[in-house]
Coordinates of C-alpha atoms (C1' of nucleotides) in Angstrom, one line a residue:
Chain A
M1 CA 126.4 73.7 120.6
L2 CA 125.8 77.3 118.3
N3 CA 128.6 79.0 120.5
D4 CA 131.1 76.3 119.5
P5 CA 134.3 78.7 118.9
M6 CA 136.0 75.3 117.1
V7 CA 133.3 75.7 114.6
L8 CA 134.0 79.7 113.9
A9 CA 137.2 79.6 113.9
P10 CA 138.1 78.3 110.3
V11 CA 135.1 80.3 108.8
T12 CA 136.8 83.8 109.9
E13 CA 140.0 82.6 108.5
A14 CA 138.3 81.4 105.1
I15 CA 136.4 84.2 104.4
R16 CA 139.8 86.6 104.9
V17 CA 140.9 85.2 101.4
E18 CA 138.9 87.9 99.7
P19 CA 140.4 91.8 101.4
E20 CA 138.0 93.8 99.2
K21 CA 138.4 96.9 101.3
R22 CA 136.1 99.6 101.6
I23 CA 137.5 102.9 101.4
R24 CA 137.6 104.9 104.7
D25 CA 135.6 108.0 103.6
R26 CA 132.8 109.2 105.5
S27 CA 131.6 111.8 103.6
A28 CA 131.4 109.5 100.7
T29 CA 129.8 106.4 103.1
E30 CA 127.1 109.2 104.3
K31 CA 125.9 110.0 100.9
A32 CA 125.8 105.9 99.9
I33 CA 123.8 105.6 103.2
L34 CA 121.4 108.8 102.4
K35 CA 121.2 108.1 98.3
A36 CA 120.2 104.2 99.7
A37 CA 118.0 105.4 101.9
K38 CA 116.3 107.5 99.4
S39 CA 116.2 104.8 96.5
L40 CA 114.7 102.2 98.9
L41 CA 112.2 104.8 100.5
A42 CA 111.0 105.1 96.7
E43 CA 111.0 102.2 95.0
E44 CA 110.2 99.4 97.9
G45 CA 107.9 102.0 100.0
F46 CA 108.0 103.0 104.1
Q47 CA 106.8 99.4 104.7
N48 CA 110.0 98.1 104.2
F49 CA 112.0 101.0 105.0
G50 CA 114.4 99.8 107.8
I51 CA 118.0 100.0 109.1
N52 CA 118.7 96.6 107.8
A53 CA 117.4 97.2 104.1
V54 CA 119.1 100.7 104.0
A55 CA 122.6 99.2 105.2
R56 CA 121.9 96.1 102.7
R57 CA 121.4 98.8 99.8
A58 CA 123.8 100.7 100.9
G59 CA 126.5 98.2 100.9
C60 CA 127.4 99.2 104.3
D61 CA 127.3 98.1 108.3
K62 CA 124.0 99.3 109.8
Q63 CA 125.9 100.1 112.6
L64 CA 127.3 103.4 110.3
I65 CA 123.7 104.4 110.1
Y66 CA 123.5 104.6 114.0
R67 CA 127.2 106.4 114.0
Y68 CA 126.4 109.3 111.3
Y69 CA 122.9 109.4 111.5
G70 CA 121.2 108.5 114.9
G71 CA 119.5 106.0 113.5
L72 CA 116.7 105.8 111.5
N73 CA 114.9 108.7 112.9
G74 CA 118.0 110.6 112.0
L75 CA 118.0 109.3 108.3
V76 CA 114.0 110.1 107.6
E77 CA 115.4 113.5 109.0
A78 CA 118.1 114.0 106.2
I79 CA 116.0 112.6 103.8
G80 CA 112.9 115.4 105.0
A81 CA 115.8 118.2 104.6
D82 CA 115.6 117.4 100.8
L83 CA 112.2 118.0 100.8
G84 CA 112.4 122.1 100.7
N85 CA 114.3 121.6 97.8
W86 CA 112.2 119.2 96.4
V87 CA 109.4 122.0 94.6
R88 CA 112.0 124.1 93.5
D89 CA 113.8 121.3 91.9
R90 CA 110.9 119.4 90.2
I91 CA 108.6 122.1 89.3
P92 CA 109.4 124.8 86.9
E93 CA 109.2 128.4 88.0
D94 CA 108.4 130.0 84.5
T95 CA 104.6 130.6 83.6
G96 CA 105.6 127.9 80.4
G97 CA 105.6 131.2 77.9
M98 CA 102.0 131.8 79.2
F99 CA 100.4 135.0 80.5
L100 CA 98.8 134.5 84.0
L101 CA 95.9 137.3 83.8
T102 CA 93.9 136.1 86.8
Y103 CA 93.8 133.7 89.9
G104 CA 92.7 131.2 87.8
D105 CA 95.0 131.1 85.4
L106 CA 97.0 130.7 87.9
M107 CA 95.8 127.9 89.9
E108 CA 95.2 125.7 86.7
R109 CA 98.6 126.0 85.5
L110 CA 99.9 125.1 89.1
S111 CA 97.7 122.3 89.7
L112 CA 98.7 120.8 86.6
L113 CA 102.2 121.5 87.3
F114 CA 101.9 119.7 90.9
L115 CA 99.9 116.9 89.4
E116 CA 102.9 115.9 86.3
A117 CA 105.7 116.5 89.2
L118 CA 104.2 114.3 91.8
R119 CA 103.4 111.8 89.1
D120 CA 107.3 112.1 88.3
D121 CA 108.5 111.2 91.4
P122 CA 108.1 108.3 93.3
L123 CA 109.9 109.3 96.5
V124 CA 107.5 112.1 97.2
R125 CA 104.4 109.6 96.6
R126 CA 106.3 107.2 98.9
I127 CA 106.1 109.9 101.5
V128 CA 102.8 111.6 101.2
A129 CA 101.1 107.9 101.4
W130 CA 103.6 107.4 104.1
E131 CA 101.9 110.5 105.8
V132 CA 98.6 109.5 105.5
S133 CA 99.2 106.0 107.0
E134 CA 101.1 106.5 110.2
S135 CA 100.6 109.1 112.5
T136 CA 104.2 109.2 114.4
E137 CA 106.3 112.3 115.1
Q138 CA 109.1 110.9 112.3
V139 CA 106.3 111.1 109.7
R140 CA 104.6 114.4 111.1
R141 CA 108.0 116.3 110.7
L142 CA 108.0 114.9 107.0
S143 CA 104.9 116.1 106.6
E144 CA 105.0 119.7 108.0
A145 CA 108.6 120.3 105.9
R146 CA 106.7 119.2 102.7
S147 CA 103.7 121.2 103.5
K148 CA 105.9 124.2 103.6
A149 CA 107.6 124.5 101.0
L150 CA 104.4 123.8 98.9
A151 CA 103.1 126.8 100.8
N152 CA 105.9 128.7 100.1
W153 CA 106.2 127.3 96.3
L154 CA 102.6 128.6 96.0
D155 CA 103.1 132.1 97.3
R156 CA 105.9 132.6 95.4
M157 CA 104.2 131.8 92.0
R158 CA 101.3 133.9 93.2
G159 CA 103.3 137.0 92.3
S160 CA 101.4 139.8 92.6
L161 CA 98.0 138.0 91.5
T162 CA 95.2 138.7 94.1
P163 CA 93.0 135.7 94.9
P164 CA 88.8 136.2 94.6
K165 CA 87.5 137.7 97.6
G166 CA 84.9 135.8 99.8
V167 CA 86.9 132.6 99.3
D168 CA 88.5 130.8 101.5
V169 CA 91.8 130.5 99.4
V170 CA 93.8 127.8 102.0
A171 CA 91.0 125.5 102.2
V172 CA 89.8 125.4 98.7
N173 CA 93.5 125.1 97.5
A174 CA 94.0 122.3 100.3
I175 CA 91.3 120.7 98.8
L176 CA 92.8 120.7 95.3
I177 CA 96.2 119.6 96.6
A178 CA 94.6 116.4 98.4
A179 CA 92.8 115.8 95.2
I180 CA 95.8 115.6 92.8
Q181 CA 97.8 114.0 95.6
H182 CA 94.9 111.0 96.4
L183 CA 94.5 110.7 92.6
V184 CA 98.6 110.2 91.9
L185 CA 98.6 108.0 94.8
S186 CA 95.6 106.0 93.6
A187 CA 96.6 105.6 90.5
S188 CA 100.2 104.7 91.4
A189 CA 99.2 101.7 93.5
G190 CA 95.9 100.6 91.8
G191 CA 95.8 102.2 88.5
Q192 CA 92.5 103.7 89.0
C193 CA 90.5 106.1 91.6
A194 CA 87.3 105.6 92.7
G195 CA 86.0 103.7 88.8
L196 CA 87.9 106.3 87.0
A197 CA 91.2 104.6 85.0
L198 CA 94.3 106.1 85.3
K199 CA 97.1 104.1 83.1
T200 CA 97.3 105.5 79.8
S201 CA 98.2 108.7 79.0
K202 CA 94.4 109.1 77.4
D203 CA 93.3 108.4 81.1
W204 CA 95.1 111.0 82.5
E205 CA 94.1 114.0 80.2
K206 CA 90.5 113.2 81.2
A207 CA 91.8 113.5 84.5
A208 CA 93.5 116.7 83.7
T209 CA 90.5 117.9 81.9
A210 CA 88.1 117.7 84.4
L211 CA 90.6 118.8 87.3
K212 CA 91.0 122.2 84.8
R213 CA 87.5 122.6 84.9
I214 CA 87.0 122.3 88.8
V215 CA 89.7 124.9 88.9
R216 CA 88.1 127.0 86.5
G217 CA 84.8 126.4 88.1
V218 CA 85.7 127.8 91.5
Y219 CA 88.5 130.6 90.9
G220 CA 87.1 131.2 87.4
Chain B
M1 CA 109.5 100.0 111.8
L2 CA 110.8 103.2 112.8
N3 CA 110.8 101.8 116.7
D4 CA 111.7 104.7 119.5
P5 CA 112.8 102.6 122.1
M6 CA 110.5 104.9 124.1
V7 CA 107.2 103.2 122.6
L8 CA 108.3 99.6 122.7
A9 CA 107.9 99.7 126.4
P10 CA 104.3 100.3 126.5
V11 CA 102.8 98.1 123.8
T12 CA 100.1 96.5 125.6
E13 CA 98.3 94.6 123.4
A14 CA 94.4 93.5 123.7
I15 CA 93.5 91.2 126.1
R16 CA 92.0 88.0 126.1
V17 CA 88.2 88.0 125.7
E18 CA 87.4 86.2 128.4
P19 CA 89.6 83.8 131.1
E20 CA 86.3 81.4 130.8
K21 CA 87.0 78.3 128.6
R22 CA 86.5 78.6 125.3
I23 CA 83.9 77.0 123.9
R24 CA 83.4 74.4 121.1
D25 CA 81.8 76.3 118.9
R26 CA 82.9 77.3 115.3
S27 CA 80.6 80.1 114.3
A28 CA 81.3 81.8 117.4
T29 CA 84.8 81.6 117.4
E30 CA 84.5 82.7 113.3
K31 CA 82.6 85.5 114.3
A32 CA 85.0 86.5 116.9
I33 CA 88.3 86.3 114.6
L34 CA 86.4 88.2 112.1
K35 CA 85.2 90.9 114.9
A36 CA 88.8 91.1 116.2
A37 CA 90.4 91.8 112.6
K38 CA 87.7 94.2 111.7
S39 CA 88.7 96.2 115.3
L40 CA 92.4 95.7 115.4
L41 CA 92.7 96.9 111.2
A42 CA 90.6 99.9 112.8
E43 CA 92.4 101.1 115.5
E44 CA 96.1 100.0 114.7
G45 CA 96.2 100.3 111.0
F46 CA 97.5 97.8 108.3
Q47 CA 100.7 97.7 109.5
N48 CA 100.4 96.1 112.6
F49 CA 98.3 93.7 111.1
G50 CA 99.0 90.0 110.9
I51 CA 98.0 86.5 111.9
N52 CA 99.4 86.9 115.2
A53 CA 98.0 89.5 116.5
V54 CA 94.6 89.2 115.0
A55 CA 94.6 86.0 117.5
R56 CA 95.7 87.6 120.3
R57 CA 93.0 90.1 119.8
A58 CA 90.4 87.6 119.3
G59 CA 91.8 85.6 122.3
C60 CA 92.0 82.1 120.4
D61 CA 94.7 80.1 118.6
K62 CA 96.1 81.5 115.2
Q63 CA 96.0 77.9 114.0
L64 CA 92.2 78.5 113.6
I65 CA 92.4 81.5 111.2
Y66 CA 94.3 79.4 109.1
R67 CA 91.7 76.8 109.1
Y68 CA 88.6 78.8 109.1
Y69 CA 89.7 81.4 106.7
G70 CA 92.6 79.9 105.1
G71 CA 94.6 82.6 106.7
L72 CA 94.8 86.6 106.3
N73 CA 93.8 86.6 103.0
G74 CA 90.3 85.2 103.4
L75 CA 90.6 87.1 106.7
V76 CA 90.5 89.9 104.4
E77 CA 88.4 88.8 102.2
A78 CA 85.6 88.6 104.5
I79 CA 86.3 91.8 105.8
G80 CA 86.2 93.3 102.2
A81 CA 82.5 91.6 102.0
D82 CA 81.4 93.8 104.7
L83 CA 82.6 96.7 102.4
G84 CA 79.6 96.3 100.1
N85 CA 77.2 96.9 102.8
W86 CA 79.2 100.1 104.2
V87 CA 77.3 102.6 102.2
R88 CA 74.1 101.6 102.9
D89 CA 74.7 101.0 106.3
R90 CA 76.6 104.0 107.3
I91 CA 74.9 106.9 104.9
P92 CA 71.0 108.0 104.9
E93 CA 69.2 107.3 101.6
D94 CA 67.2 110.1 102.1
T95 CA 67.6 113.8 101.1
G96 CA 67.0 114.9 104.5
G97 CA 63.8 116.6 104.0
M98 CA 65.6 118.6 101.2
F99 CA 64.6 118.9 97.5
L100 CA 67.3 118.0 95.5
L101 CA 66.1 119.7 92.2
T102 CA 69.5 119.4 90.1
Y103 CA 72.7 117.6 89.9
G104 CA 74.7 120.1 91.6
D105 CA 72.1 120.1 94.8
L106 CA 72.7 116.4 94.7
M107 CA 76.4 116.2 94.4
E108 CA 76.8 118.7 97.2
R109 CA 74.9 116.6 99.5
L110 CA 76.4 113.3 98.8
S111 CA 79.9 115.2 99.3
L112 CA 79.2 116.3 102.4
L113 CA 77.9 113.0 103.5
F114 CA 80.5 110.8 101.9
L115 CA 83.1 113.2 103.9
E116 CA 81.1 112.7 107.1
A117 CA 80.9 108.6 107.1
L118 CA 84.3 108.9 106.3
R119 CA 85.4 110.4 109.3
D120 CA 83.4 108.5 111.3
D121 CA 84.6 105.1 110.0
P122 CA 88.3 104.7 111.4
L123 CA 88.3 100.9 109.5
V124 CA 87.2 102.4 106.1
R125 CA 89.9 104.8 106.8
R126 CA 92.5 102.9 107.5
I127 CA 91.4 100.4 104.0
V128 CA 91.7 103.8 102.1
A129 CA 95.2 104.2 103.6
W130 CA 95.9 101.0 102.4
E131 CA 94.8 100.9 99.4
V132 CA 97.0 104.0 98.6
S133 CA 100.1 102.4 100.2
E134 CA 100.5 98.8 99.1
S135 CA 100.0 97.3 95.4
T136 CA 99.1 94.1 96.3
E137 CA 96.0 91.7 94.7
Q138 CA 94.8 91.2 98.0
V139 CA 94.5 95.1 98.6
R140 CA 93.3 95.4 95.0
R141 CA 90.5 93.6 95.3
L142 CA 89.3 95.6 98.6
S143 CA 89.4 98.8 96.4
E144 CA 87.7 97.2 93.9
A145 CA 84.7 95.8 96.3
R146 CA 84.8 99.7 97.8
S147 CA 84.6 101.6 95.1
K148 CA 82.0 99.5 93.3
A149 CA 79.7 100.0 96.0
L150 CA 80.2 103.7 96.2
A151 CA 79.2 103.9 92.3
N152 CA 76.1 102.0 93.0
W153 CA 75.5 104.2 95.5
L154 CA 76.0 107.5 93.7
D155 CA 74.0 105.5 90.5
R156 CA 70.9 104.8 93.2
M157 CA 71.1 108.5 94.7
R158 CA 71.2 110.1 91.5
G159 CA 67.5 109.1 90.7
S160 CA 66.1 110.6 87.5
L161 CA 68.6 113.5 87.9
T162 CA 70.6 113.9 85.1
P163 CA 74.3 115.5 85.5
P164 CA 75.2 118.4 83.1
K165 CA 76.2 117.6 79.4
G166 CA 79.8 118.3 78.4
V167 CA 81.1 117.4 81.5
D168 CA 83.1 113.9 81.9
V169 CA 81.1 113.2 85.4
V170 CA 82.9 110.1 86.3
A171 CA 86.1 111.8 86.1
V172 CA 85.3 115.1 88.2
N173 CA 83.6 112.7 90.5
A174 CA 87.0 110.7 91.1
I175 CA 88.4 113.9 91.7
L176 CA 86.1 114.6 94.1
I177 CA 86.0 111.3 95.9
A178 CA 90.0 111.7 95.7
A179 CA 89.8 115.1 97.4
I180 CA 87.1 113.8 100.5
Q181 CA 89.3 110.6 101.2
H182 CA 92.5 112.5 101.4
L183 CA 91.3 115.5 103.1
V184 CA 90.2 112.9 105.7
L185 CA 93.2 110.5 105.9
S186 CA 95.3 113.5 106.3
A187 CA 93.1 114.7 109.3
S188 CA 93.4 111.5 110.9
A189 CA 97.2 111.2 110.5
G190 CA 98.2 114.4 111.2
G191 CA 95.3 116.8 111.9
Q192 CA 95.8 119.0 109.0
C193 CA 96.4 118.5 105.4
A194 CA 98.4 121.0 103.0
G195 CA 98.7 124.1 105.9
L196 CA 94.8 123.8 106.2
A197 CA 94.1 122.6 110.1
L198 CA 91.4 120.0 110.3
K199 CA 90.4 119.6 114.3
T200 CA 88.1 121.6 115.8
S201 CA 84.4 121.3 114.2
K202 CA 85.2 124.7 113.2
D203 CA 87.8 123.8 110.7
W204 CA 85.6 121.3 109.5
E205 CA 83.1 123.9 108.7
K206 CA 85.6 125.9 106.7
A207 CA 86.4 122.4 104.9
A208 CA 83.0 121.8 103.8
T209 CA 82.0 125.0 102.9
A210 CA 85.4 125.3 100.3
L211 CA 83.9 121.6 99.3
K212 CA 81.1 123.3 98.6
R213 CA 81.9 126.0 96.6
I214 CA 84.2 123.6 94.7
V215 CA 81.1 121.3 93.8
R216 CA 78.6 124.4 93.1
G217 CA 81.5 125.8 91.0
V218 CA 81.8 122.6 88.7
Y219 CA 77.7 121.3 88.9
G220 CA 76.4 124.6 89.1
Chain C
dC1 C1' 158.4 104.5 118.5
dC2 C1' 153.9 103.9 120.1
dA3 C1' 149.0 105.7 121.4
dT4 C1' 144.8 107.5 120.0
dC5 C1' 141.3 108.3 116.9
dG6 C1' 138.3 107.8 113.7
dT7 C1' 136.3 104.4 110.2
dG8 C1' 134.6 100.0 108.8
dT9 C1' 133.5 94.9 110.1
dC10 C1' 131.3 91.4 112.8
dG11 C1' 128.5 88.7 115.6
dC12 C1' 125.5 88.4 119.1
dC13 C1' 120.9 89.2 121.6
dG14 C1' 115.7 89.4 122.7
dA15 C1' 112.1 89.9 120.4
dA16 C1' 108.2 89.4 116.8
dC17 C1' 106.7 87.5 112.8
dG18 C1' 104.4 83.5 109.6
dG19 C1' 103.7 78.8 109.2
dT20 C1' 103.2 73.8 110.5
dG21 C1' 102.8 69.7 112.9
dA22 C1' 101.3 67.0 116.6
dC23 C1' 98.6 66.9 121.1
dG24 C1' 94.1 66.8 123.9
dT25 C1' 89.3 66.9 124.1
dC26 C1' 84.8 66.3 123.5
dA27 C1' 80.2 65.3 120.1
dG28 C1' 77.8 62.5 117.2
dT29 C1' 78.0 58.0 114.7
dT30 C1' 78.0 53.5 114.4
Chain D
dA1 C1' 81.8 51.3 124.1
dA2 C1' 84.8 51.9 120.3
dC3 C1' 85.6 55.2 116.4
dT4 C1' 85.7 59.3 114.0
dG5 C1' 86.2 63.7 113.4
dA6 C1' 86.0 68.9 114.2
dC7 C1' 87.8 72.2 117.5
dG8 C1' 90.8 73.9 120.5
dT9 C1' 95.8 74.2 122.3
dC10 C1' 100.8 74.1 122.4
dA11 C1' 105.4 74.0 120.8
dC12 C1' 108.5 74.6 117.5
dC13 C1' 110.7 75.9 113.1
dG14 C1' 113.3 79.3 110.2
dT15 C1' 113.7 84.0 109.2
dT16 C1' 113.7 88.8 110.2
dC17 C1' 114.0 92.8 112.7
dG18 C1' 116.3 96.5 115.7
dG19 C1' 120.3 97.2 118.7
dC20 C1' 124.7 97.0 120.6
dG21 C1' 129.2 95.6 122.3
dA22 C1' 133.5 94.4 120.4
dC23 C1' 137.2 94.1 117.3
dA24 C1' 140.8 95.1 113.1
dC25 C1' 142.3 98.3 110.6
dG26 C1' 144.5 102.9 109.1
dA27 C1' 145.7 107.5 109.6
dT28 C1' 147.7 111.0 113.1
dG29 C1' 150.5 113.0 116.0
dG30 C1' 152.7 113.1 120.4

DNA sequence: CCATCGTGTCGCCGAACGGTGACGTCAGTT
DNA sequence: AACTGACGTCACCGTTCGGCGACACGATGG
């Protein structure tokens, strides 16, 4: 009954009235797909991230995603490729006119820069949430690209400053980064973290002050 | 989401509880459902947490979940009710034979206790990941119950110790908790966090040492 | 001219989802 | 014994999902 061709025939003809052609431009379509995927992930989160949703948002057929990116896998990989540039694009490289004399000066500044950059970037926030929620190879690659870019940035900014002796810098910095990431994610999801409100700019000032104190406590 | 055809095949769901005929015992069924829900959430994560999956694991019909819990909402609420007891059940109240003379002593110990408790509890880990990934009223209630229980615990353990003056204890502690949570989540998902490996017990010792140093840095 | 190939579109499939109405079946009450 | 109501089960609905085969169209080049 559903497959009765008699019913389908007139329908196709009626739709044909509006030509409304999509221009044949592969690279443009590819960009549209990638842009749609990024905005979808940023706005809806990884939960509702799928072939159908991306295709809908890109205004194209999902088949093209398979053809051009090899499915969601390749698409995510393409997103991950941009992650390497994230730090460079979103975080200023200069010192903001400050003289960073000690490693503590540096890490205090970098912590706040990272905090603000993350607060301003919904896409990366979603990706970080994804990283701690799923354990697929897919996500692991994303995570790796991001942490590598982050490590590079840290290293580049360090310059000739030497960290204090006797401190496991990698471990301490990892904990600081973890704190910042979770703080921002919690705030983004629920407006608070462990009883600390994180909505108004006043709230964030308090958080930033506490973060500075922690960094200074460990790095002087 | 992101289904590889490879991983599609071995989707073996939990086996039914018993071939034996189901007894007419509402309270027993309710408990079975709640237990199934908790284990499902702990093992599979919130992504695959749904009416059908819970019913399958509980070995009962999903209709009963609607009848007894009013759907997933009520079921999650029931899970959340247990969260209030989590801290009490999972974290020792005594000081482990140590004398906690200062607030720094206290927070160092509490930080490590919390870290270990979280590492040992997959259910709460999944819930924390849920909290930072979704922003529904549902999850918000879970989050609130958890943070309230945590605050109570902190307060109870504090005893008569007074935190140092001039420090925003709430903010600093929130950041410490955030760091611990993210560290554990990252480790659980990818075995590392910001370039810091978190697999072997040796890795965790390094993390614990760094955490202690941070706590001591801010609280003396 | 026709043949080929890249591009875009369409419709269908099997599966899983959340949700609901209807139907057995058994226990306690009247 | 008959009724009632709670407990458990089943089948079905509409929707969405990922994935695939087939086709329409336009450009390109023999």
